[in-house]
Amino acid sequence: MRHRSTSSALVRAAGIVATAWLACGPCVAFAAALPSPETVAEQLRDAAMAGHDIAYPWVSELTTRFGPRPAGSANEQQAAEWAAARLKALGFENVHIERFPITAWMRGNESAQLIAPNAQPLVVAALGESPPTPPAGLEGDVVVFPTFMDLKSAPPGSLTGRIAMVSQRMVRAQDGAGYGAAVAARTDGPQEAAQRGAIAFLLRSVGTDSHRIAHTGTTRYLDGRVPVPSFALSAPDADQIERIAALGQTVRVRLFSSASYVPDAHSQNVIAEVRGRQRPQEVVLLGAHLDSWDQGTGAIDDGTGTAIITAAAKLIRDLPHRPQRTVRVVLFGSEEVAQPAAPGSTFGGHAYADSHRAELVNHVLAGESDFGTDRVYEVSLPKAVAQSEFAKQLMRVLTPIGVLAAERLTENVGADVGPSVAAGVPGFALNQDGMGYFDIHHTPDDTLDKVDRTQLDQNVAAWAALVWLAADSDVDFRSHAAPAAAPQP
Amino acid sequence: MRHRSTSSALVRAAGIVATAWLACGPCVAFAAALPSPETVAEQLRDAAMAGHDIAYPWVSELTTRFGPRPAGSANEQQAAEWAAARLKALGFENVHIERFPITAWMRGNESAQLIAPNAQPLVVAALGESPPTPPAGLEGDVVVFPTFMDLKSAPPGSLTGRIAMVSQRMVRAQDGAGYGAAVAARTDGPQEAAQRGAIAFLLRSVGTDSHRIAHTGTTRYLDGRVPVPSFALSAPDADQIERIAALGQTVRVRLFSSASYVPDAHSQNVIAEVRGRQRPQEVVLLGAHLDSWDQGTGAIDDGTGTAIITAAAKLIRDLPHRPQRTVRVVLFGSEEVAQPAAPGSTFGGHAYADSHRAELVNHVLAGESDFGTDRVYEVSLPKAVAQSEFAKQLMRVLTPIGVLAAERLTENVGADVGPSVAAGVPGFALNQDGMGYFDIHHTPDDTLDKVDRTQLDQNVAAWAALVWLAADSDVDFRSHAAPAAAPQP
């Protein structure tokens, strides 16, 4: 039912574009000629902003039907099969699933309590990849470090038999810069604590909210494993431990986790295309990830990303004519548990870059949507074209929907397309407002009710316009001497 | 340490008042005479609004030292002993603890999962007083009722072997009216479901937030017990079940709870006074409750209430002269688990009214602070004095801090002083803004970080002014022929 209504709405969305063409004043005498790429980009933008029923129904069905989709789980695999079937039904070409092996990490039961100076429950979440406690749990006195630097300054052996806690606060910042500053304590805290003798590691959640909800996230292996059981505390729980310690009392905690590993699991990338009409071997790559953390339903991380790029590509697919180049949608698997900088196919981004390495030279541009559902406020293009006619044309289309040209460029555009970009593919970023993202990120609270449909549509508008302009051009995003996008004959 | 710094700050707060007296223009020639009660009320108001260190340190220490304080728990008893010691240290008189027996309810481990159409974790909280599941848990298909009326309309036997779920939404309203409309499903839902054959009861949390946090709360006994295991779902979990059901799929759920009862427990009320200088037998009663639900730390429910009335009474106690009547602070125990309308000493409010019944005729006025920390926006006085000179005087003092005279009066001023009011004691209410209260109420999120110090101080200001004016008067709040508050000689 939903498939059918979506399809008919897409026909309507395409109809908006076709009707606009027939009505466009200056070109009415040349009705047989194609409108300019910029005109089509404006029409795509306006059709997306006017509301369409691709993106929201996608994220609603994905999160409702499959709930959490941790890497390697049955839910992730079923979601990938559903996504492939939906992409086919939406009219994409070359739809297929590419599997790759992973070791899956599975949360078990977990709990934490203050046991001295009195009994109080604590809200925690085991950090991704971290090992279980002994079956009876473990207990220890807590040593609180206000910053990660303080932990790294602690002498060897100074934490023997104790539990290290880093209570560093994450800074709220529009571009998400606070995350980078805080997350090292999560990725590297367990090994820094273990190297000083700690029996477990506690971390104030890397997040900006103040709810009794803990933010999980992956941690880095040392010698092939995370060395000690490691947990995120909710912000109010971290506050409480800090306050008790400030009263001069010893804080003693009991921790339990039955997390486990599944070594022979697999994950998968889902691929779909709108084939280019002139140079189909040239690919504009759009990425987002289908897997999610296991406590929420992965609505903003990254259900909306998969919805945004799928909807943008579908609006392009439904135009009366194809772009010159191929638009390729990749819904990556196993993004969340990727070992930072690990070699080989440990996650979807690496698996894609490895198995498509020969094609990467023809990947003309790559971008990724993985920052929730808030509005795009800024676009970052490859340096080669940042001052080009292409950029000016793009800004004429995006400025009316509230998008700035980024002053600080980056081609570090995300974890999924990162390995492809590292192999030389130029990267772009449609930067989203991140003021609220880290209230929800990696928590049980990542659910559909957090998705704002108006802002979701603005994302689709920006993506559809940019991807269309790049795909229907011969701009070389690698070269400094990029020609302006030529109007269609 | 904190006791000492608090005491010296109280001396400073009292100093503000004393200094203001010496400086007051018109009365400078009569320095030996007392200032008018209205002048003192203004000074108390201004001292509280200027910031003081009674209320916030109280709620910080209470919630940090003892955490959750469920009725009958060691934490509740230790908090009562701490409170009594603090009240003595603050200079109150007649400080003592009055014990009463209760059957305590204790949350155990609990969990819930969707098991069909696929596996998804659910966030739940067992409702207060509800029995455990069998040790292996229980499973059933869910029947969703959009409103509690729909459940009550279901035929007998129609839920046999199934799990009833009410997904009615609570309405956000400034005066908290949405709570009354929604809470019947919580108190009476378990028995309505059981009477139709259901094996368990699920409820969309009675709350206004959209976080993965469930709101607990007590349920009503039928034949001496709650008939079936009963749980609140977080709002996003209720949404998810509704959406899956709307896809035409059968929702099957597994529930587990190891809740238990402790029949020989006790709770206690903590009492403290500022004795009246002329008619000490006449009592103005200030109530709040020391117990809390067990998942948060009871910061806004009702740590702040205990802080507000204690701070208001302490500011009055530190004046250079006592009020004519006695100001009595009662920090009630076992409020949260009170059986609605149950006879006898099942909770602190009943225990107080029972053991002080002979005194109630001399209780001239009673009020309760149990609605969080948001600002007072309205005052409701007993009908007898709503149009009196006393009311006009009070409004002259409270209008500058943003308090209206209520157009709709109530003497139903709360659960703790309710049994005393039911026995004839006139009730007043300082109504607080409730737009945000039910985002937090009865959840793990009820923690200190939710307390706004500026609004907390405004509450203390309103309480101190009102209580002083009532206590330093001979107004008869029971009689329609209330005389105006006479200026002091």
Short mmCIF file of N, CA and C in Angstrom, two decimals, chain A residues 277-336:
data_model
loop_
_atom_site.label_atom_id
_atom_site.label_comp_id
_atom_site.label_asym_id
_atom_site.label_seq_id
_atom_site.Cartn_x
_atom_site.Cartn_y
_atom_site.Cartn_z
N ARG A 277 23.26 9.10 -19.01
CA ARG A 277 22.84 8.96 -20.41
C ARG A 277 24.01 9.14 -21.38
N GLN A 278 25.11 9.77 -20.93
CA GLN A 278 26.22 10.00 -21.86
C GLN A 278 27.51 9.33 -21.41
N ARG A 279 27.84 9.45 -20.12
CA ARG A 279 29.09 8.88 -19.62
C ARG A 279 28.77 8.05 -18.37
N PRO A 280 28.09 6.91 -18.56
CA PRO A 280 27.61 6.14 -17.40
C PRO A 280 28.74 5.59 -16.54
N GLN A 281 29.94 5.50 -17.11
CA GLN A 281 31.05 5.00 -16.30
C GLN A 281 31.51 6.02 -15.26
N GLU A 282 31.12 7.29 -15.44
CA GLU A 282 31.47 8.33 -14.46
C GLU A 282 30.40 8.35 -13.37
N VAL A 283 30.85 8.25 -12.13
CA VAL A 283 29.93 8.03 -11.00
C VAL A 283 29.97 9.20 -10.03
N VAL A 284 28.78 9.70 -9.68
CA VAL A 284 28.63 10.57 -8.51
C VAL A 284 28.11 9.68 -7.38
N LEU A 285 28.90 9.57 -6.32
CA LEU A 285 28.62 8.60 -5.25
C LEU A 285 27.90 9.28 -4.08
N LEU A 286 26.74 8.74 -3.69
CA LEU A 286 25.97 9.24 -2.55
C LEU A 286 25.95 8.16 -1.48
N GLY A 287 26.42 8.47 -0.27
CA GLY A 287 26.47 7.46 0.77
C GLY A 287 25.67 7.81 2.01
N ALA A 288 25.26 6.77 2.73
CA ALA A 288 24.62 6.87 4.05
C ALA A 288 24.69 5.45 4.60
N HIS A 289 24.38 5.26 5.90
CA HIS A 289 24.50 3.88 6.40
C HIS A 289 23.20 3.33 6.96
N LEU A 290 22.99 2.06 6.67
CA LEU A 290 21.77 1.36 7.08
C LEU A 290 21.86 0.79 8.49
N ASP A 291 23.06 0.48 8.94
CA ASP A 291 23.17 -0.06 10.28
C ASP A 291 22.95 1.06 11.28
N SER A 292 22.71 0.68 12.54
CA SER A 292 22.50 1.67 13.60
C SER A 292 23.01 1.09 14.91
N TRP A 293 23.12 1.95 15.90
CA TRP A 293 23.33 1.41 17.23
C TRP A 293 22.08 0.65 17.67
N ASP A 294 22.23 -0.10 18.75
CA ASP A 294 21.27 -1.15 19.06
C ASP A 294 20.20 -0.75 20.06
N GLN A 295 20.28 0.46 20.63
CA GLN A 295 19.29 0.79 21.66
C GLN A 295 18.18 1.68 21.13
N GLY A 296 18.51 2.55 20.16
CA GLY A 296 17.47 3.30 19.47
C GLY A 296 17.07 2.56 18.21
N THR A 297 16.37 3.25 17.33
CA THR A 297 16.00 2.63 16.05
C THR A 297 16.74 3.29 14.89
N GLY A 298 17.81 4.03 15.19
CA GLY A 298 18.63 4.60 14.13
C GLY A 298 17.83 5.50 13.20
N ALA A 299 17.02 6.36 13.77
CA ALA A 299 16.22 7.27 12.93
C ALA A 299 17.11 8.39 12.39
N ILE A 300 17.79 9.11 13.28
CA ILE A 300 18.64 10.20 12.81
C ILE A 300 20.05 9.71 12.50
N ASP A 301 20.40 8.52 12.97
CA ASP A 301 21.74 7.97 12.71
C ASP A 301 21.59 6.51 12.32
N ASP A 302 21.28 6.25 11.05
CA ASP A 302 21.34 7.19 9.96
C ASP A 302 20.17 6.93 9.01
N GLY A 303 19.00 6.56 9.61
CA GLY A 303 17.83 6.34 8.77
C GLY A 303 17.54 7.53 7.88
N THR A 304 17.63 8.74 8.45
CA THR A 304 17.34 9.92 7.64
C THR A 304 18.37 10.11 6.52
N GLY A 305 19.63 9.77 6.78
CA GLY A 305 20.63 9.88 5.71
C GLY A 305 20.28 8.98 4.54
N THR A 306 19.88 7.74 4.84
CA THR A 306 19.51 6.83 3.74
C THR A 306 18.27 7.36 3.02
N ALA A 307 17.36 7.98 3.78
CA ALA A 307 16.15 8.54 3.17
C ALA A 307 16.47 9.74 2.29
N ILE A 308 17.37 10.60 2.76
CA ILE A 308 17.71 11.83 2.02
C ILE A 308 18.35 11.49 0.68
N ILE A 309 19.34 10.59 0.70
CA ILE A 309 20.03 10.33 -0.57
C ILE A 309 19.15 9.52 -1.52
N THR A 310 18.33 8.63 -0.96
CA THR A 310 17.42 7.87 -1.81
C THR A 310 16.38 8.80 -2.44
N ALA A 311 15.83 9.70 -1.66
CA ALA A 311 14.81 10.61 -2.20
C ALA A 311 15.42 11.54 -3.24
N ALA A 312 16.62 12.05 -2.97
CA ALA A 312 17.26 12.95 -3.93
C ALA A 312 17.50 12.22 -5.24
N ALA A 313 18.02 11.00 -5.17
CA ALA A 313 18.30 10.23 -6.39
C ALA A 313 17.00 9.86 -7.11
N LYS A 314 15.96 9.58 -6.34
CA LYS A 314 14.67 9.22 -6.95
C LYS A 314 14.07 10.42 -7.69
N LEU A 315 14.18 11.61 -7.14
CA LEU A 315 13.68 12.80 -7.84
C LEU A 315 14.43 12.98 -9.17
N ILE A 316 15.73 12.71 -9.14
CA ILE A 316 16.53 12.80 -10.38
C ILE A 316 16.12 11.70 -11.35
N ARG A 317 15.93 10.48 -10.83
CA ARG A 317 15.53 9.35 -11.68
C ARG A 317 14.20 9.61 -12.39
N ASP A 318 13.32 10.34 -11.76
CA ASP A 318 11.99 10.55 -12.33
C ASP A 318 11.92 11.74 -13.28
N LEU A 319 13.04 12.40 -13.51
CA LEU A 319 13.06 13.48 -14.51
C LEU A 319 12.83 12.89 -15.89
N PRO A 320 12.39 13.71 -16.83
CA PRO A 320 12.17 13.20 -18.20
C PRO A 320 13.45 12.74 -18.87
N HIS A 321 14.61 13.22 -18.42
CA HIS A 321 15.85 12.68 -19.00
C HIS A 321 16.90 12.50 -17.92
N ARG A 322 17.79 11.52 -18.19
CA ARG A 322 18.84 11.19 -17.24
C ARG A 322 19.93 12.25 -17.21
N PRO A 323 20.69 12.31 -16.11
CA PRO A 323 21.91 13.13 -16.14
C PRO A 323 22.97 12.46 -17.03
N GLN A 324 23.98 13.21 -17.39
CA GLN A 324 25.04 12.66 -18.25
C GLN A 324 25.79 11.53 -17.55
N ARG A 325 26.05 11.73 -16.25
CA ARG A 325 26.82 10.75 -15.47
C ARG A 325 25.88 9.90 -14.63
N THR A 326 26.43 8.80 -14.11
CA THR A 326 25.66 7.90 -13.25
C THR A 326 25.59 8.45 -11.82
N VAL A 327 24.42 8.38 -11.23
CA VAL A 327 24.23 8.67 -9.81
C VAL A 327 24.14 7.34 -9.08
N ARG A 328 25.06 7.09 -8.19
CA ARG A 328 25.07 5.81 -7.47
C ARG A 328 24.78 6.04 -5.98
N VAL A 329 23.75 5.37 -5.50
CA VAL A 329 23.39 5.38 -4.08
C VAL A 329 24.00 4.15 -3.43
N VAL A 330 24.75 4.35 -2.36
CA VAL A 330 25.24 3.20 -1.59
C VAL A 330 24.75 3.34 -0.15
N LEU A 331 23.97 2.35 0.29
CA LEU A 331 23.52 2.28 1.68
C LEU A 331 24.48 1.31 2.39
N PHE A 332 25.41 1.88 3.12
CA PHE A 332 26.49 1.09 3.70
C PHE A 332 26.02 0.29 4.91
N GLY A 333 26.70 -0.82 5.15
CA GLY A 333 26.48 -1.60 6.37
C GLY A 333 27.66 -1.42 7.31
N SER A 334 27.40 -1.73 8.59
CA SER A 334 28.49 -1.84 9.56
C SER A 334 29.37 -0.60 9.63
N GLU A 335 28.72 0.56 9.74
CA GLU A 335 29.49 1.79 9.88
C GLU A 335 29.85 2.05 11.33
N GLU A 336 28.90 1.76 12.24
CA GLU A 336 29.05 2.22 13.61
C GLU A 336 30.19 1.55 14.36
#
